[in-house]
Coordinates of C-alpha atoms in Angstrom, one line a residue:
Chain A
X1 CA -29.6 6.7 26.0
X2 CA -26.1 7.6 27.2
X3 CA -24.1 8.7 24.4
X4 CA -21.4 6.6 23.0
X5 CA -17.7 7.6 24.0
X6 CA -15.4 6.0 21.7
X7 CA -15.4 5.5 17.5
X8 CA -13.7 3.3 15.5
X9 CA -12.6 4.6 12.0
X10 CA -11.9 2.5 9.1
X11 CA -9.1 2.5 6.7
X12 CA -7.4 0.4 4.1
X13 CA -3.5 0.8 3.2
X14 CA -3.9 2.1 -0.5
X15 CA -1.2 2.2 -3.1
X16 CA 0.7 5.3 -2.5
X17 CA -0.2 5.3 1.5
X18 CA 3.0 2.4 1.7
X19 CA 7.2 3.1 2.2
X20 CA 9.0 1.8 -0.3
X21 CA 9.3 -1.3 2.2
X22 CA 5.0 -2.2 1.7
X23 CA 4.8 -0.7 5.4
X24 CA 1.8 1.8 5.7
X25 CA 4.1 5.4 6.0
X26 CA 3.9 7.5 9.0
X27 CA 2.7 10.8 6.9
X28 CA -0.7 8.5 6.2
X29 CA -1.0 6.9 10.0
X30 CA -0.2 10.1 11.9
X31 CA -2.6 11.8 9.8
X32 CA -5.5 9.4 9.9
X33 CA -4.7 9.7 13.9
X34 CA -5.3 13.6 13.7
X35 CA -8.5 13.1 11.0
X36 CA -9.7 10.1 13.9
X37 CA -9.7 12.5 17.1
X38 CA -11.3 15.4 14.9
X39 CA -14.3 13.3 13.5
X40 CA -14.8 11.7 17.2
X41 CA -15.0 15.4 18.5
X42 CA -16.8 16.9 15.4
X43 CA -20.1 14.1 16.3
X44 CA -19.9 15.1 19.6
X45 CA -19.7 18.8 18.6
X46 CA -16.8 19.7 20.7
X47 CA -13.7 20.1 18.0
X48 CA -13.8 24.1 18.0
X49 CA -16.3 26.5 19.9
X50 CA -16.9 29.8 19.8
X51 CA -17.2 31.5 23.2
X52 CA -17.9 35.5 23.6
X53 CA -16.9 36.3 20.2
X54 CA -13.4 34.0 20.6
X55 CA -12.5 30.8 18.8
X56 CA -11.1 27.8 20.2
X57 CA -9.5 25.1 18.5
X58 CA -7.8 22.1 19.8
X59 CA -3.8 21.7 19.7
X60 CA -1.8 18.6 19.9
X61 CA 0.8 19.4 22.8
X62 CA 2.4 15.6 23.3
X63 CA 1.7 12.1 21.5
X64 CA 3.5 8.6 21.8
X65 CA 3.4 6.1 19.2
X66 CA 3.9 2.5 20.1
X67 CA 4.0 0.3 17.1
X68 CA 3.9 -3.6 17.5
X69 CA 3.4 -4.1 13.9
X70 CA 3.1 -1.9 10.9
X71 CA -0.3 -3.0 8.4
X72 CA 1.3 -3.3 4.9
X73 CA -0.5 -2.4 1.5
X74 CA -3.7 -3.5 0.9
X75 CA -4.4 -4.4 4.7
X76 CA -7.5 -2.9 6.2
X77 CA -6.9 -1.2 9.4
X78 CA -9.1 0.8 12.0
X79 CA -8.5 3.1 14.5
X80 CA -10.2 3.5 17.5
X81 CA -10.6 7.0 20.1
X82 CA -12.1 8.3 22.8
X83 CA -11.3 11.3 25.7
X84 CA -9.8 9.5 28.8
X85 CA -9.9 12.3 31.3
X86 CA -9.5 16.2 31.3
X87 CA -7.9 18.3 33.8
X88 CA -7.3 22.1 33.8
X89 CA -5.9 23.3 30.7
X90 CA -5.6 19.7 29.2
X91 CA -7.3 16.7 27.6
X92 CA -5.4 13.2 27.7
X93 CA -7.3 11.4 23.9
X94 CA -6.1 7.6 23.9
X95 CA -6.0 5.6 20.1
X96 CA -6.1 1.8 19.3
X97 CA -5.1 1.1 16.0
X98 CA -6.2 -2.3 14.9
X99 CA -5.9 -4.9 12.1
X100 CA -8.9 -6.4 9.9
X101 CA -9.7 -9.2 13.1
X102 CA -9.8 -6.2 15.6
X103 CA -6.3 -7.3 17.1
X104 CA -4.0 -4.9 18.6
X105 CA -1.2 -3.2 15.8
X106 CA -0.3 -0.3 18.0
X107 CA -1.9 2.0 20.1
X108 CA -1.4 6.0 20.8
X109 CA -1.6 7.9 23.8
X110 CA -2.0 12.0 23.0
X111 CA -2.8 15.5 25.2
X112 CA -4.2 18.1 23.6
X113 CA -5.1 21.8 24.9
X114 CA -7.7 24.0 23.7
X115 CA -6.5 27.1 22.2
X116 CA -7.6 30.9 21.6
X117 CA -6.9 30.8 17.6
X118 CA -6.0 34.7 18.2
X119 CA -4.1 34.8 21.1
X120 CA -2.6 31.3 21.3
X121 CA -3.1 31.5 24.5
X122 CA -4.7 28.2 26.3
X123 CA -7.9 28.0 28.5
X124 CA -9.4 25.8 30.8
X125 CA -10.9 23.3 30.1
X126 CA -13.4 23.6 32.4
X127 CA -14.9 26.7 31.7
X128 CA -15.0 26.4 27.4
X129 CA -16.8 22.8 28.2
X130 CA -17.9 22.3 31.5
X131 CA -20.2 19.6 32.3
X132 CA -21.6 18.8 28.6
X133 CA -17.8 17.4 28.2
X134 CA -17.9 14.7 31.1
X135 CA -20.4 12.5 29.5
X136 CA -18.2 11.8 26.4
X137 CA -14.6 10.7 29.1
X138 CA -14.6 7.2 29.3
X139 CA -11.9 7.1 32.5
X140 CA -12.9 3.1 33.2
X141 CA -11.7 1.4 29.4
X142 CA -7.8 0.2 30.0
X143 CA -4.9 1.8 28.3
X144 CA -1.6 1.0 29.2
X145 CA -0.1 3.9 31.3
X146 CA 2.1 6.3 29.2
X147 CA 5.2 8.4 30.2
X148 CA 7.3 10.4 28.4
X149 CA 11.3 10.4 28.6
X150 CA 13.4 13.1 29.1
X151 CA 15.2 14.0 26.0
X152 CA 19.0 14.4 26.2
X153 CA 21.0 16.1 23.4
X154 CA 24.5 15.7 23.5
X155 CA 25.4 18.1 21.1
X156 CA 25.6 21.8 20.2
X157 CA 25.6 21.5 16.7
X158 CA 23.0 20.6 14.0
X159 CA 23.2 17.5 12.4
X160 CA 20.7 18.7 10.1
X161 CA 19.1 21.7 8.2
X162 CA 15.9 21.9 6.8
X163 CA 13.4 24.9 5.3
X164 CA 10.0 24.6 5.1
X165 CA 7.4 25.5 2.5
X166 CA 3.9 25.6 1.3
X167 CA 3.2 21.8 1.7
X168 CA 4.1 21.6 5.2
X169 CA 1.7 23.9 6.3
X170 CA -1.9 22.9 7.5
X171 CA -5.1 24.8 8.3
X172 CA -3.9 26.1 11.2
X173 CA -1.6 28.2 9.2
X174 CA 1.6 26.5 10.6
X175 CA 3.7 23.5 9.9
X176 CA 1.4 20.1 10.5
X177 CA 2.3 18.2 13.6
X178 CA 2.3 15.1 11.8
X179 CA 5.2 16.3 9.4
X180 CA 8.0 16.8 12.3
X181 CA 8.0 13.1 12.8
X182 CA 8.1 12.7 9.2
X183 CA 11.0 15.3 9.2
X184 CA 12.6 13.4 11.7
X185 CA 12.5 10.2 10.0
X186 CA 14.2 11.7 7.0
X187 CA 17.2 12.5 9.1
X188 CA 17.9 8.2 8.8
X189 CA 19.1 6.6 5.8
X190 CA 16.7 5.0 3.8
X191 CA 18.4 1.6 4.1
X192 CA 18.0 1.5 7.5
X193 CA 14.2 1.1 7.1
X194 CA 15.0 -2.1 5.0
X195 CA 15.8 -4.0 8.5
X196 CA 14.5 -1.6 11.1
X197 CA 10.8 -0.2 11.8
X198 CA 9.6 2.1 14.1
X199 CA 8.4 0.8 17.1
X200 CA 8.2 4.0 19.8
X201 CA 7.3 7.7 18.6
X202 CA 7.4 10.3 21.5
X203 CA 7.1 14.5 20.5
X204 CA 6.4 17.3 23.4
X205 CA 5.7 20.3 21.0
X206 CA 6.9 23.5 22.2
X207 CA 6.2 26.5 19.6
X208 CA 5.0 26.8 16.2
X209 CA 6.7 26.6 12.7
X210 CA 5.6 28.9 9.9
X211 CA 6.0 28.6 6.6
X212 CA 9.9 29.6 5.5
X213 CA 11.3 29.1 8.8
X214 CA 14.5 26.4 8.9
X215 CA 14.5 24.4 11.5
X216 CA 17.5 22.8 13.1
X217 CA 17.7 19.0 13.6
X218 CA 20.4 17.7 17.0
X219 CA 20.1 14.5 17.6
X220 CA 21.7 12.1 19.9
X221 CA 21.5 7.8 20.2
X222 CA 20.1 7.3 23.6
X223 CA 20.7 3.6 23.2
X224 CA 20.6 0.7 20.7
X225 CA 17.8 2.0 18.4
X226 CA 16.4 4.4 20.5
X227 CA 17.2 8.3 19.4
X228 CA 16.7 11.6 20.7
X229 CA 15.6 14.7 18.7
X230 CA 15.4 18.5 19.4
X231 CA 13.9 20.5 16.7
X232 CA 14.9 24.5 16.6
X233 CA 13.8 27.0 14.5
X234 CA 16.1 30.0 12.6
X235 CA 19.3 28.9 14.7
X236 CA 21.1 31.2 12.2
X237 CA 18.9 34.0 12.8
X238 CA 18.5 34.0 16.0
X239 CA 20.8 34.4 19.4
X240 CA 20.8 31.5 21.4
X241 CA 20.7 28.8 19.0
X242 CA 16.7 29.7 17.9
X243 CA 13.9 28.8 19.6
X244 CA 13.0 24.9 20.4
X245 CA 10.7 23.4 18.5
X246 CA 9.6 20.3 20.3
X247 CA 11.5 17.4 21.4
X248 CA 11.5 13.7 20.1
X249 CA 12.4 9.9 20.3
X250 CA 12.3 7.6 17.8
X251 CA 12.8 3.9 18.9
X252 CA 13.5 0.7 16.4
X253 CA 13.1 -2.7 15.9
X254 CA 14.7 -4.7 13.8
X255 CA 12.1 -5.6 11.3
X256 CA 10.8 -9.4 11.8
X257 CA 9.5 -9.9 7.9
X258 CA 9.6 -13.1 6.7
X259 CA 10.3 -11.5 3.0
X260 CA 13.1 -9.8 4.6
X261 CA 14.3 -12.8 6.8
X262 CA 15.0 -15.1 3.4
X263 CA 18.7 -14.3 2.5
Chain B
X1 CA -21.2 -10.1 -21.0
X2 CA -18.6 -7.3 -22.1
X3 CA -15.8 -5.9 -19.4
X4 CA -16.4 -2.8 -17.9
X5 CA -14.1 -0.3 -19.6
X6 CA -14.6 2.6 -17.3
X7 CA -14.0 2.8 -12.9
X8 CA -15.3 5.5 -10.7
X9 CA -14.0 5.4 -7.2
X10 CA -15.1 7.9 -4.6
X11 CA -12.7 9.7 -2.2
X12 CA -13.8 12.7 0.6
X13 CA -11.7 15.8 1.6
X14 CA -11.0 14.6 5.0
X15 CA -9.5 16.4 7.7
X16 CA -5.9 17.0 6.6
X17 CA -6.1 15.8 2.8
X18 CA -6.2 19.6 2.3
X19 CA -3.9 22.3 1.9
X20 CA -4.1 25.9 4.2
X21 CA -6.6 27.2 2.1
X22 CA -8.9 24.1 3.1
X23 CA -8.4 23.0 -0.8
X24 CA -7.5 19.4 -1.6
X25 CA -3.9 19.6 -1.6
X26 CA -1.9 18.2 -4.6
X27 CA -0.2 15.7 -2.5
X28 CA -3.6 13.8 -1.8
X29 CA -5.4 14.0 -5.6
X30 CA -2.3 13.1 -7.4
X31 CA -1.9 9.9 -4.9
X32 CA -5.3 9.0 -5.5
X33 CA -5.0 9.4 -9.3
X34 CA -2.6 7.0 -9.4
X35 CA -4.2 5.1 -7.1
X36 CA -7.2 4.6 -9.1
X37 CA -4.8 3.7 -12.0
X38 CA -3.6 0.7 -10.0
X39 CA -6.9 -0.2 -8.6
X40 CA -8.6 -0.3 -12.3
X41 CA -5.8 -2.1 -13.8
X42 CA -5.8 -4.5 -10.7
X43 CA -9.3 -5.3 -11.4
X44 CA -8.4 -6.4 -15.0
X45 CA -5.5 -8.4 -14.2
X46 CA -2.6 -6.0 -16.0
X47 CA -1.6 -3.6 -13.6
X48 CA 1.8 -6.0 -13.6
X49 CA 2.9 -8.5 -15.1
X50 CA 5.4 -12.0 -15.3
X51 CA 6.8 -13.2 -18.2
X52 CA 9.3 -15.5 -19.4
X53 CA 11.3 -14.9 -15.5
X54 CA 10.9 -11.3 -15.9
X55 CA 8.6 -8.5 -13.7
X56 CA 7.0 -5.8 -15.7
X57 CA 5.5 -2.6 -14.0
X58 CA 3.9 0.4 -15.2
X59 CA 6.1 3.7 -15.2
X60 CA 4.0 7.2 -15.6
X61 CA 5.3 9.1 -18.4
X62 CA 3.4 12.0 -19.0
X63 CA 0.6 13.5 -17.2
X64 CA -1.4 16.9 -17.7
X65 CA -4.1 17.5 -15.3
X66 CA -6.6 20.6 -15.8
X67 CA -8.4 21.5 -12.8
X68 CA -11.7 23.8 -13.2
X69 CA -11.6 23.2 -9.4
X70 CA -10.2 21.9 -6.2
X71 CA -12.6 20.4 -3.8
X72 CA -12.8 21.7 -0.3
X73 CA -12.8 20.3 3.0
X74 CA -15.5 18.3 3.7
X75 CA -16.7 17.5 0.1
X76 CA -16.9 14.0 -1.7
X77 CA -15.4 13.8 -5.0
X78 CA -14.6 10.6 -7.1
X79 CA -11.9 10.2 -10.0
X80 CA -13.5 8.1 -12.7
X81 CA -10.5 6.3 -15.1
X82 CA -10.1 4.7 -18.2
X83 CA -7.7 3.4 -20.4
X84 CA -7.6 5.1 -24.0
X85 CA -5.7 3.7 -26.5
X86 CA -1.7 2.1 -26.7
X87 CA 0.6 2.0 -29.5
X88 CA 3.9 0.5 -29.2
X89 CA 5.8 1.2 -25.6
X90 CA 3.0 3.7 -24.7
X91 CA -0.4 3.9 -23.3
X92 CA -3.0 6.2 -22.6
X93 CA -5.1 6.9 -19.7
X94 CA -8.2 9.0 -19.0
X95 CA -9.5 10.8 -15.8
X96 CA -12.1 12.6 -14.7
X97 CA -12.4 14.0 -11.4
X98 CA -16.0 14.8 -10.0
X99 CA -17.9 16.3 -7.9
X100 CA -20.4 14.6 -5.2
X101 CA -23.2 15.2 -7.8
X102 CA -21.0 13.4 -11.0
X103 CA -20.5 17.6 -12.2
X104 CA -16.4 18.0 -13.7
X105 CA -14.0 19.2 -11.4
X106 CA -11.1 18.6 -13.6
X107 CA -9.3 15.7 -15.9
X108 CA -6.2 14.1 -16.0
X109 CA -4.3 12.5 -19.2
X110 CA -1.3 10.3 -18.3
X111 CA 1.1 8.3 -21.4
X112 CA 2.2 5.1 -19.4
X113 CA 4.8 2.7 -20.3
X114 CA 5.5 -1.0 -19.0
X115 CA 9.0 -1.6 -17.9
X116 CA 11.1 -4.6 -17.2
X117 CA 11.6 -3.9 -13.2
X118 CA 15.5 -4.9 -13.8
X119 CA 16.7 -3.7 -17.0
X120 CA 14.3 -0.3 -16.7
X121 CA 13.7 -0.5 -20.4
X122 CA 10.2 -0.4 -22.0
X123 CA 8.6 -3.4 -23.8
X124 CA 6.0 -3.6 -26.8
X125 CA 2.8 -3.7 -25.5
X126 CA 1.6 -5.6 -27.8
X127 CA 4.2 -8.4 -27.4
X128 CA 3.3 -8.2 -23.4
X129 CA -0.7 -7.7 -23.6
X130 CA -1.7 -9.0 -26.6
X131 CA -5.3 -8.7 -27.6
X132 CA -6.2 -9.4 -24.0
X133 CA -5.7 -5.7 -23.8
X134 CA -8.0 -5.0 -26.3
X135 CA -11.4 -5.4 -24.6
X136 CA -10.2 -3.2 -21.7
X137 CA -9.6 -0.1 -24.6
X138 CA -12.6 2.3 -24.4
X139 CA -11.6 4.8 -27.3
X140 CA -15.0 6.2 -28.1
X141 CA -15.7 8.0 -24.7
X142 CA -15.1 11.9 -25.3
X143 CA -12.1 13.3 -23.9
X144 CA -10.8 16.7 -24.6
X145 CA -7.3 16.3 -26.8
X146 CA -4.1 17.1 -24.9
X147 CA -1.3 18.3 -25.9
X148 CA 2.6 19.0 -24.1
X149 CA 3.9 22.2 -24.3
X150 CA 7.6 22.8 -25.4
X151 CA 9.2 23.8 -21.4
X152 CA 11.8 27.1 -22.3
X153 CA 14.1 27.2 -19.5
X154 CA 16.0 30.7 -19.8
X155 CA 18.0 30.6 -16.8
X156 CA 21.8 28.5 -16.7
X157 CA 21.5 28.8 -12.6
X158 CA 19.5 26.8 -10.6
X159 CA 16.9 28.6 -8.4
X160 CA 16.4 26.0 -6.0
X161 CA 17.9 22.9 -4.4
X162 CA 16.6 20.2 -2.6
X163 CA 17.6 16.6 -1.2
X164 CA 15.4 13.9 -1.4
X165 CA 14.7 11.7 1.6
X166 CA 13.4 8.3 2.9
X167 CA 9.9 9.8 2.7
X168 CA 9.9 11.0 -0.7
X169 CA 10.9 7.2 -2.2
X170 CA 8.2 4.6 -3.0
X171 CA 7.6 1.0 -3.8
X172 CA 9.7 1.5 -6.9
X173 CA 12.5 2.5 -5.4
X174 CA 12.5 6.2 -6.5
X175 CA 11.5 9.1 -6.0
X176 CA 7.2 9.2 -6.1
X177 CA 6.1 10.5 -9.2
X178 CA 3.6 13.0 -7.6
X179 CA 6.2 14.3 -5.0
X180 CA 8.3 16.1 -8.1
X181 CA 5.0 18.6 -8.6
X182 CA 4.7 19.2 -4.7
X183 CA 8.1 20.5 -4.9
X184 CA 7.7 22.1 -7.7
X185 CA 4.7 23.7 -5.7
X186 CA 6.8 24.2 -2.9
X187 CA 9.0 26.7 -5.5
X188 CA 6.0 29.3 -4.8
X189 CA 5.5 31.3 -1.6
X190 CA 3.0 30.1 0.6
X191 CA 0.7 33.8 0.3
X192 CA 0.4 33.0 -3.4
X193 CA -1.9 30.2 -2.9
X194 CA -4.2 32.5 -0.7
X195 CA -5.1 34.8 -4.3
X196 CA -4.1 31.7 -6.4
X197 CA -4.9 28.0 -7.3
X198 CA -3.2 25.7 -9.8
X199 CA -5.6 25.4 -13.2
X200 CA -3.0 23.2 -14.9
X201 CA -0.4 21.4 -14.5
X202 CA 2.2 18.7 -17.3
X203 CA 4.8 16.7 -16.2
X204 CA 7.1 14.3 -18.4
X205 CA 9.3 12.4 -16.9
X206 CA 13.3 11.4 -18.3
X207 CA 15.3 9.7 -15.2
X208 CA 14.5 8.8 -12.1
X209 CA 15.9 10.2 -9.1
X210 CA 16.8 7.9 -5.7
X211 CA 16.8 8.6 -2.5
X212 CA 19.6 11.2 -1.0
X213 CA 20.2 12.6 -4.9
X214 CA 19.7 16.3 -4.7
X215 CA 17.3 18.4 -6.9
X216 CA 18.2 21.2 -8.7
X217 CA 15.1 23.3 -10.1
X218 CA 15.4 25.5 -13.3
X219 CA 12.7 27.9 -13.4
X220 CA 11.4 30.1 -16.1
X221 CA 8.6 32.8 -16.1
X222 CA 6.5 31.4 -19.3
X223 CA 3.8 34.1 -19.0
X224 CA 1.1 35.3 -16.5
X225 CA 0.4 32.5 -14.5
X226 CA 2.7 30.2 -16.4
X227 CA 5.7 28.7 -15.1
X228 CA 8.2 26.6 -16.9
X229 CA 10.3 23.9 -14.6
X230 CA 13.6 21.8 -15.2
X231 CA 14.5 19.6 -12.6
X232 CA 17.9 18.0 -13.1
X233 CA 20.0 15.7 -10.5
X234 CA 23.2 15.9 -8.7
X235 CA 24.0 19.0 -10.6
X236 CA 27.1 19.6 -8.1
X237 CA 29.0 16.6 -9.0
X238 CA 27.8 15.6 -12.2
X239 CA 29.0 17.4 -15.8
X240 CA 27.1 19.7 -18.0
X241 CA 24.9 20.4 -15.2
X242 CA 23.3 16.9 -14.3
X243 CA 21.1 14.5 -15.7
X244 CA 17.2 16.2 -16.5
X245 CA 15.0 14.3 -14.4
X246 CA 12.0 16.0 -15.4
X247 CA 10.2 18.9 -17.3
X248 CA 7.0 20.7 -16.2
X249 CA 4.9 23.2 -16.2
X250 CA 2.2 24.9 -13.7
X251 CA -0.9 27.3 -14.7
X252 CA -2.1 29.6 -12.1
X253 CA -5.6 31.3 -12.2
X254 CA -6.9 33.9 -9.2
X255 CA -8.7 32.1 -7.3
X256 CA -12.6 32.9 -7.4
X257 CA -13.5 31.8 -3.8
X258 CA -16.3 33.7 -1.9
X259 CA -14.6 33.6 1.5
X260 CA -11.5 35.2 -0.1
X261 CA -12.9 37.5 -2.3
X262 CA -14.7 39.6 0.9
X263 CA -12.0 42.5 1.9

C-alpha cells in the first residue's frame, strides 16, 4: 500500500485561543502550524534522527502566511500538510488551513533544514534521508507558487526594544519561531486590529535568540498595509548595530466583519 | 433526572504547549483552566448572562493552584471542574487536574464574581441566578480547604517593568488573567526552571490593566522557594506609586525529574 503523504489535523478555536477581536490569535495558529508539520513527520518517523552518534532536528528557516479569513471562537478548523519537494540542504512543507466544510481560510507555504543539534550546522538532505524520504513528497498536489519579498528598512534606528525571558523560549532552547511574529504584531496598536487583520505573514530567520537577549525592532511601511521588519539582537552590546535576527512583512486588510461594518 | 454537577475535559501536551524543560508550560494549563470554566458554565446556560438591557460576565477573582506535577510532552491530562458554593458577589470553583489514568496532578480553587460588562461593578448572585443556580452547586465533593496568604512586599522600588501589548489583551478588553503569572514567571531566570518547578501558585486580582499600560513588579523574597509579587500600573505617571493591579505569590520545589537528576 503506498503510504499516505499528507494529514489533516483538527482543531477548534477555544476560549482563550481568540484576540480580543473573536479572531483565532496568531500565537495559537502559528503554533498548531509547527505542532501540524511535527505530527505529520513524527508518523512517518522522520522529525529527528540520530546518525553516527549525531542528532538532527528540523529548523524552520522561512514561512509565509496568507490569510483569506481568520476562524473566530468556537469555529472548528483543520489544517492540512505534506513535504512538497527536498533539495540539498532543504525541505519546501506546504499547509492548508481549512474551515468546518473543508473550504480554503488560508494556506502556508514553509522551508525547513535539518540541523546538527550540536553544531548547528545544516546537512543534506540527502544523505540523513535518502531514498526512504521520497515516498512521503507529494510534488503533483497544487499549491499556489510562493516568493518571498525583499525587505527594505529605511531606517537606522529602532522603533522598538524588547527583552526576552523564560516564556519565550521553546525546546530547542531558544526563542520559539512562532513568538517573533507575535513580537512583531505587538509593535501595532491594538486598535488597529479593530478594523484591520492580517492577511500576508512572510519571516526568513537568520540566527537564534536566547533567553535575555533584547532584540531590536526597525520597521518601515512598504505600502498601504504592507510593513517591513528586521529583527536584531543586543544592538546595544554589540558593534554594528547586533546581529540580524530575521526579516519580516506583515500585510493588512481592512477587516470585512459584518459586526464591525454596523456603525 | 438530576444535572451533572461535575465536567472533565481531556487535553494532551502537544508539541509546543510545553515549556524548555518539555513541562506543560503555565501559559497552556492556566488557558485551559479557564477554558473549562467557560465550557462547564456554557453547558449549564450561566457562563453570561442578559438582564433587564444589561450584559453580565464572569471576572476571576482569586485563584490558588497546587501542582504535585506538571505533565510532560506527549502525556494526556484532563482538568475535571465544578462549581462549589456562592454567597453574595462571589463564587467558588473547583479543579482537579489529572493524569491519563484519573491519578491527581494538581487542583485549582478560583473565587469568581459576575460583573455588569459596562459599569464593571459586581451584582448579587442571587438576585442574577436565583435558585436556577442551585442544582448546578456540588458542595459535598471533597476538596482540600484553601486559604490566601497575606503578600509582604518589602521593597519601595520596582524590580521590573513591563508594557503590555495587543497580544496580551483578551475578549474583555484587558489584560488576560493568566498572562499576569507568566510574567510574573518571566521575573525568574530561565536556568532556574532547569533545578525548579512551580508547586504553588495565588493570584488575587484588584484592577485591571489595558493594553499599552505598563507593569511595575514589586518583588519580595518570602522564604525558600517563596516569592511574594505586587504588580501595580503606570507607576511613572500616576501618584503614590500606581494603582495595585494584583497580588501573588509563587512556591518553588527542586524539581525531582529522572532525566535531570543524572550528573
Amino acid at each position: 500500500m503506498a503510504p499516505t503523504k499528507i494529514d489533516t489535523y483538527k482543531y477548534k478555536v477555544e476560549p482563550f485561543d481568540d484576540d480580543f477581536t473573536g479572531r483565532l490569535s496568531w500565537s495559537v495558529l502559528g503554533k498548531h502550524i509547527l505542532a501540524s508539520a511535527e505530527r505529520h513527520a513524527g508518523a512517518r518517523g522522520f522529525d529527528r534522527l540520530q546518525r553516527d552518534g549525531h542528532r538532527y532536528l528540523w529548523v524552520l528557516s522561512r514561512m509565509a502566511v496568507d490569510m483569506q479569513r481568520w476562524p473566530r471562537l468556537g469555529e472548528s478548523y483543520a489544517i492540512s500538510t505534506w513535504v512538497n519537494r527536498y533539495y540539498r540542504y532543504f525541505s519546501d512543507r506546504c499547509f492548508e488551513i481549512l474551515d468546518g466544510d473543508g473550504h480554503i481560510l488560508g494556506r502556508a507555504f514553509t522551508i525547513w533544514a535539518m540541523i546538527d543539534s550540536e553544531t548547528r550546522r545544516p546537512k543534506e538532505l540527502d544523505t540523513l534521508l535518502g531514498h526512504t524520504f521520497d515516498r512521503y513528497i507529494d510534488a503533483e498536489r497544487p499549491f499556489p507558487k510562493t516568493s518571498f519579498s525583499r525587505i527594505k528598512i529605511k531606517t537606522e534606528r529602532p522603533d522598538m526594544k524588547r527583552q526576552t525571558f523564560y516564556s519565550d523560549i521553546d525546546e530547542n532552547n531558544h526563542v520559539n519561531s512562532i513568538r517573533y511574529i507575535e513580537f512583531i504584531l505587538d509593535t501595532f496598536p491594538k486598535d488597529f486590529f479593530e478594523t484591520n487583520e492580517v492577511s500576508r505573514l512572510e519571516i526568513a530567520y537568520n540566527s537564534e535568540t536566547l533567553c535575555g537577549d533584547e532584540l531590536s525592532f526597525y520597521i518601515s511601511r512598504a505600502s498601504a498595509g504592507t510593513y517591513h521588519f528586521t529583527l536584531r539582537k543586543n544592538t546595544d552590546t554589540r558593534p554594528l548595530e547586533g546581529e540580524t535576527v530575521c526579516h519580516s512583512l506583515v500585510g493588512f486588510k481592512p477587516t470585512a466583519n459584518i459586526s464591525n461594518q454596523s456603525v
